[in-house]
Amino acid sequence: MKFFLDTANLDAIRKAAELGMCDGVTTNPTLIAQEMKHHDHLISEIAKIIKGPISVEGDSDTCDGIVKEAEIFKSWAPNVVIKVPMTHEGLKAVRILEKKGIHTNVTLVFSPSQALLAAKAGASYVSPFVGRLDDISENGMQLVRDILEIYKNYGFKTQVIVASIRHPNHVVEAAKAGAHIATIPADVFNKMWHHPLTDKGIAKFKEDYKKTANLKK
Ligand code: E4P
């Protein structure tokens, strides 16, 4: 399973990269706005750290506009992946971009039928937003399972990026479902290794270590 970081924060990306656990990055206009830096600059900086896919999203809603925007984004770094909205125009753009060898990530996916269309259009990635579905009392992880089942039935090569992750359990559930990728916010990533019993155990072992450390041989 690959871990992407769902952030445009350079410090968070560097920290995860130090662990060798950041296989890619997803951004969106909201995440870029949180950093208050120009897209161009931020994506080039991220690309200096991360060699895996970096998803970038613009604001065009016509097929021509999305394709033009994609070419600009690709000039920032070779590993840029174009986030394309799940619309009629977006799906047209996916086919054109993939034919040109530009990878796409169909974003804002909330139903199995949308994911099926994204795969039929030839998208490299599809992003079901589990947290936003859970927020409205739907079952985000069931959507992931449905998409994986459909893709398996027909051998679609589109990879499933579990997005809109809210807590470590979402990552665990994504792994249990067999999703290819989880894109994880930095705060959730940092919660993944914490457990109070681990902290308690370390404190106790430290205390007991001291009891014998200075004994004469
Ligand atoms: C994914 O690519 C999106 O950037 C992200 O997961 C959206 O998550 P949110 O619902 O927390 O905004």
Short mmCIF file of C-alpha atoms and ligand atoms in Angstrom, two decimals:
data_model
loop_
_atom_site.label_atom_id
_atom_site.label_comp_id
_atom_site.label_asym_id
_atom_site.label_seq_id
_atom_site.Cartn_x
_atom_site.Cartn_y
_atom_site.Cartn_z
CA MET A 1 0.00 0.00 0.00
CA LYS A 2 1.30 3.44 -0.86
CA PHE A 3 1.06 6.43 1.47
CA PHE A 4 0.59 9.86 -0.06
CA LEU A 5 0.54 12.99 2.09
CA ASP A 6 -2.55 15.15 1.66
CA THR A 7 -0.94 18.53 2.25
CA ALA A 8 1.04 21.32 0.63
CA ASN A 9 3.01 21.98 3.81
CA LEU A 10 6.71 21.59 3.04
CA ASP A 11 7.78 20.83 6.63
CA ALA A 12 5.20 18.05 6.96
CA ILE A 13 6.27 16.58 3.61
CA ARG A 14 9.96 16.70 4.59
CA LYS A 15 9.20 14.96 7.92
CA ALA A 16 7.30 12.08 6.26
CA ALA A 17 9.93 11.83 3.53
CA GLU A 18 12.65 11.40 6.20
CA LEU A 19 10.84 8.22 7.28
CA GLY A 20 10.79 7.04 3.66
CA MET A 21 7.02 6.83 3.89
CA CYS A 22 5.86 9.53 1.53
CA ASP A 23 5.24 7.85 -1.82
CA GLY A 24 3.48 10.89 -3.25
CA VAL A 25 1.52 14.04 -2.42
CA THR A 26 -1.98 15.27 -3.14
CA THR A 27 -2.85 18.95 -3.07
CA ASN A 28 -5.98 20.92 -3.82
CA PRO A 29 -6.67 24.67 -4.00
CA THR A 30 -7.74 24.73 -0.33
CA LEU A 31 -4.51 23.08 0.84
CA ILE A 32 -2.41 25.44 -1.31
CA ALA A 33 -4.34 28.46 0.05
CA GLN A 34 -3.51 27.36 3.61
CA GLU A 35 0.19 27.88 2.78
CA MET A 36 -0.41 31.28 1.08
CA LYS A 37 2.25 30.67 -1.55
CA HIS A 38 1.86 30.59 -5.33
CA HIS A 39 1.00 27.16 -6.78
CA ASP A 40 3.96 27.28 -9.16
CA HIS A 41 6.50 27.89 -6.36
CA LEU A 42 5.00 25.40 -3.91
CA ILE A 43 4.67 22.53 -6.38
CA SER A 44 8.28 23.01 -7.59
CA GLU A 45 9.46 22.94 -3.95
CA ILE A 46 7.44 19.78 -3.21
CA ALA A 47 8.93 18.16 -6.33
CA LYS A 48 12.45 18.75 -4.95
CA ILE A 49 11.52 16.48 -2.01
CA ILE A 50 9.13 13.95 -3.54
CA LYS A 51 9.85 11.97 -6.69
CA GLY A 52 6.47 10.15 -6.66
CA PRO A 53 3.21 11.55 -8.06
CA ILE A 54 2.15 15.05 -6.96
CA SER A 55 -1.50 15.83 -7.69
CA VAL A 56 -2.29 19.41 -8.65
CA GLU A 57 -5.74 20.90 -9.20
CA GLY A 58 -6.72 24.01 -11.15
CA ASP A 59 -10.05 25.77 -11.60
CA SER A 60 -10.99 25.20 -15.24
CA ASP A 61 -14.26 23.53 -15.99
CA THR A 62 -14.06 23.12 -19.76
CA CYS A 63 -12.17 20.29 -21.42
CA ASP A 64 -9.92 22.73 -23.32
CA GLY A 65 -9.25 24.74 -20.19
CA ILE A 66 -8.32 21.64 -18.16
CA VAL A 67 -5.95 20.43 -20.90
CA LYS A 68 -4.27 23.85 -21.19
CA GLU A 69 -3.94 24.15 -17.43
CA ALA A 70 -2.48 20.62 -17.29
CA GLU A 71 0.28 21.55 -19.70
CA ILE A 72 1.25 24.51 -17.50
CA PHE A 73 1.22 22.34 -14.34
CA LYS A 74 3.38 19.70 -16.05
CA SER A 75 6.01 22.35 -16.83
CA TRP A 76 6.50 22.86 -13.07
CA ALA A 77 7.63 19.26 -12.43
CA PRO A 78 7.63 16.04 -14.46
CA ASN A 79 5.93 14.03 -11.70
CA VAL A 80 2.85 16.28 -11.57
CA VAL A 81 -0.50 14.43 -11.87
CA ILE A 82 -3.51 16.46 -12.96
CA LYS A 83 -6.53 16.42 -10.69
CA VAL A 84 -9.60 16.50 -12.89
CA PRO A 85 -13.10 17.17 -11.57
CA MET A 86 -15.68 14.40 -11.95
CA THR A 87 -17.70 16.09 -14.70
CA HIS A 88 -18.56 15.47 -18.37
CA GLU A 89 -15.89 17.96 -19.47
CA GLY A 90 -13.45 16.50 -16.94
CA LEU A 91 -13.85 12.97 -18.33
CA LYS A 92 -13.23 14.28 -21.87
CA ALA A 93 -10.04 15.91 -20.62
CA VAL A 94 -8.95 12.68 -18.88
CA ARG A 95 -9.02 10.77 -22.18
CA ILE A 96 -7.03 13.47 -23.99
CA LEU A 97 -4.45 13.90 -21.24
CA GLU A 98 -3.87 10.17 -20.72
CA LYS A 99 -3.38 9.76 -24.51
CA LYS A 100 -0.68 12.44 -24.27
CA GLY A 101 0.98 10.47 -21.46
CA ILE A 102 -0.14 12.94 -18.76
CA HIS A 103 -1.48 11.11 -15.70
CA THR A 104 -4.81 12.15 -14.22
CA ASN A 105 -6.50 11.80 -10.84
CA VAL A 106 -10.31 12.09 -11.02
CA THR A 107 -11.28 13.91 -7.87
CA LEU A 108 -14.43 14.53 -5.82
CA VAL A 109 -15.75 11.01 -6.42
CA PHE A 110 -18.73 10.08 -4.26
CA SER A 111 -20.37 7.13 -6.06
CA PRO A 112 -19.40 3.81 -7.69
CA SER A 113 -20.87 4.94 -11.03
CA GLN A 114 -18.58 7.99 -11.07
CA ALA A 115 -15.58 5.75 -10.35
CA LEU A 116 -16.62 3.36 -13.13
CA LEU A 117 -16.74 6.27 -15.60
CA ALA A 118 -13.33 7.52 -14.47
CA ALA A 119 -11.82 4.09 -15.13
CA LYS A 120 -13.58 3.81 -18.53
CA ALA A 121 -12.11 7.22 -19.44
CA GLY A 122 -8.65 5.79 -18.67
CA ALA A 123 -7.78 7.77 -15.52
CA SER A 124 -4.58 6.70 -13.74
CA TYR A 125 -6.12 7.45 -10.33
CA VAL A 126 -9.54 7.94 -8.79
CA SER A 127 -10.12 9.68 -5.46
CA PRO A 128 -13.18 8.65 -3.42
CA PHE A 129 -13.65 11.15 -0.55
CA VAL A 130 -14.52 8.95 2.43
CA GLY A 131 -14.56 11.59 5.19
CA ARG A 132 -16.97 13.88 3.37
CA LEU A 133 -19.37 10.95 2.89
CA ASP A 134 -19.09 9.95 6.56
CA ASP A 135 -19.78 13.62 7.45
CA ILE A 136 -23.24 13.31 5.88
CA SER A 137 -23.93 9.93 7.52
CA GLU A 138 -23.08 7.86 4.44
CA ASN A 139 -20.53 5.05 4.42
CA GLY A 140 -17.31 6.30 2.80
CA MET A 141 -15.40 3.04 3.17
CA GLN A 142 -18.21 1.04 1.55
CA LEU A 143 -17.72 3.22 -1.52
CA VAL A 144 -14.02 2.23 -1.56
CA ARG A 145 -14.92 -1.47 -1.31
CA ASP A 146 -17.48 -1.14 -4.13
CA ILE A 147 -14.98 0.61 -6.42
CA LEU A 148 -12.29 -2.01 -5.75
CA GLU A 149 -14.77 -4.81 -6.51
CA ILE A 150 -15.84 -3.21 -9.80
CA TYR A 151 -12.24 -2.54 -10.90
CA LYS A 152 -11.24 -6.11 -10.02
CA ASN A 153 -14.16 -7.58 -12.02
CA TYR A 154 -12.90 -5.95 -15.22
CA GLY A 155 -9.16 -5.61 -14.58
CA PHE A 156 -9.23 -1.78 -14.68
CA LYS A 157 -5.75 -0.38 -14.06
CA THR A 158 -7.01 2.82 -12.37
CA GLN A 159 -5.55 3.06 -8.85
CA VAL A 160 -7.79 3.96 -5.94
CA ILE A 161 -6.57 6.82 -3.74
CA VAL A 162 -8.61 6.86 -0.52
CA ALA A 163 -9.03 10.59 0.14
CA SER A 164 -10.64 12.87 2.71
CA ILE A 165 -9.17 10.76 5.50
CA ARG A 166 -10.08 11.97 8.99
CA HIS A 167 -8.38 9.51 11.40
CA PRO A 168 -5.95 6.55 11.53
CA ASN A 169 -8.81 4.04 11.38
CA HIS A 170 -9.68 5.30 7.90
CA VAL A 171 -6.15 4.30 6.83
CA VAL A 172 -6.50 0.87 8.46
CA GLU A 173 -9.89 0.31 6.82
CA ALA A 174 -8.48 1.41 3.46
CA ALA A 175 -5.65 -1.12 3.87
CA LYS A 176 -8.10 -3.88 4.85
CA ALA A 177 -10.17 -3.12 1.75
CA GLY A 178 -7.01 -3.42 -0.39
CA ALA A 179 -6.94 0.18 -1.65
CA HIS A 180 -3.80 1.00 -3.63
CA ILE A 181 -3.14 4.31 -1.89
CA ALA A 182 -4.25 6.33 1.14
CA THR A 183 -3.66 10.07 0.99
CA ILE A 184 -3.20 11.09 4.60
CA PRO A 185 -3.32 14.56 6.21
CA ALA A 186 -0.17 15.30 8.24
CA ASP A 187 -2.01 15.36 11.59
CA VAL A 188 -3.54 11.93 10.93
CA PHE A 189 -0.15 10.55 9.84
CA ASN A 190 1.34 11.73 13.14
CA LYS A 191 -1.42 10.02 15.10
CA MET A 192 -0.75 6.66 13.43
CA TRP A 193 2.12 5.57 15.63
CA HIS A 194 0.81 6.84 18.95
CA HIS A 195 -0.61 4.45 21.51
CA PRO A 196 -0.85 5.20 25.25
CA LEU A 197 0.26 1.67 26.14
CA THR A 198 3.42 2.13 24.03
CA ASP A 199 4.22 5.38 25.92
CA LYS A 200 3.47 3.73 29.27
CA GLY A 201 5.61 0.69 28.37
CA ILE A 202 8.59 2.84 27.31
CA ALA A 203 8.42 4.86 30.56
CA LYS A 204 8.35 1.68 32.67
CA PHE A 205 11.22 0.00 30.78
CA LYS A 206 13.30 3.19 31.11
CA GLU A 207 12.68 3.29 34.83
CA ASP A 208 13.61 -0.41 35.24
CA TYR A 209 16.69 -0.07 33.01
CA LYS A 210 18.10 2.50 35.43
CA LYS A 211 17.74 0.01 38.31
CA THR A 212 20.45 -2.30 36.93
CA ALA A 213 22.45 -0.01 34.65
CA ASN A 214 24.94 1.03 37.37
CA LEU A 215 25.31 -2.30 39.18
CA LYS A 216 28.86 -3.55 39.57
CA LYS A 217 29.76 -6.50 37.30
C1 E4P B 1 -7.74 14.58 -1.86
O1 E4P B 1 -7.03 14.52 -2.85
C2 E4P B 1 -8.20 15.82 -1.24
O2 E4P B 1 -7.16 16.77 -1.29
C3 E4P B 1 -8.54 15.68 0.21
O3 E4P B 1 -8.40 14.35 0.66
C4 E4P B 1 -9.83 16.34 0.62
O4 E4P B 1 -10.06 16.10 1.97
P1 E4P B 1 -11.05 16.97 2.87
O5 E4P B 1 -12.41 16.38 2.74
O6 E4P B 1 -10.51 16.81 4.26
O7 E4P B 1 -10.97 18.37 2.37
#
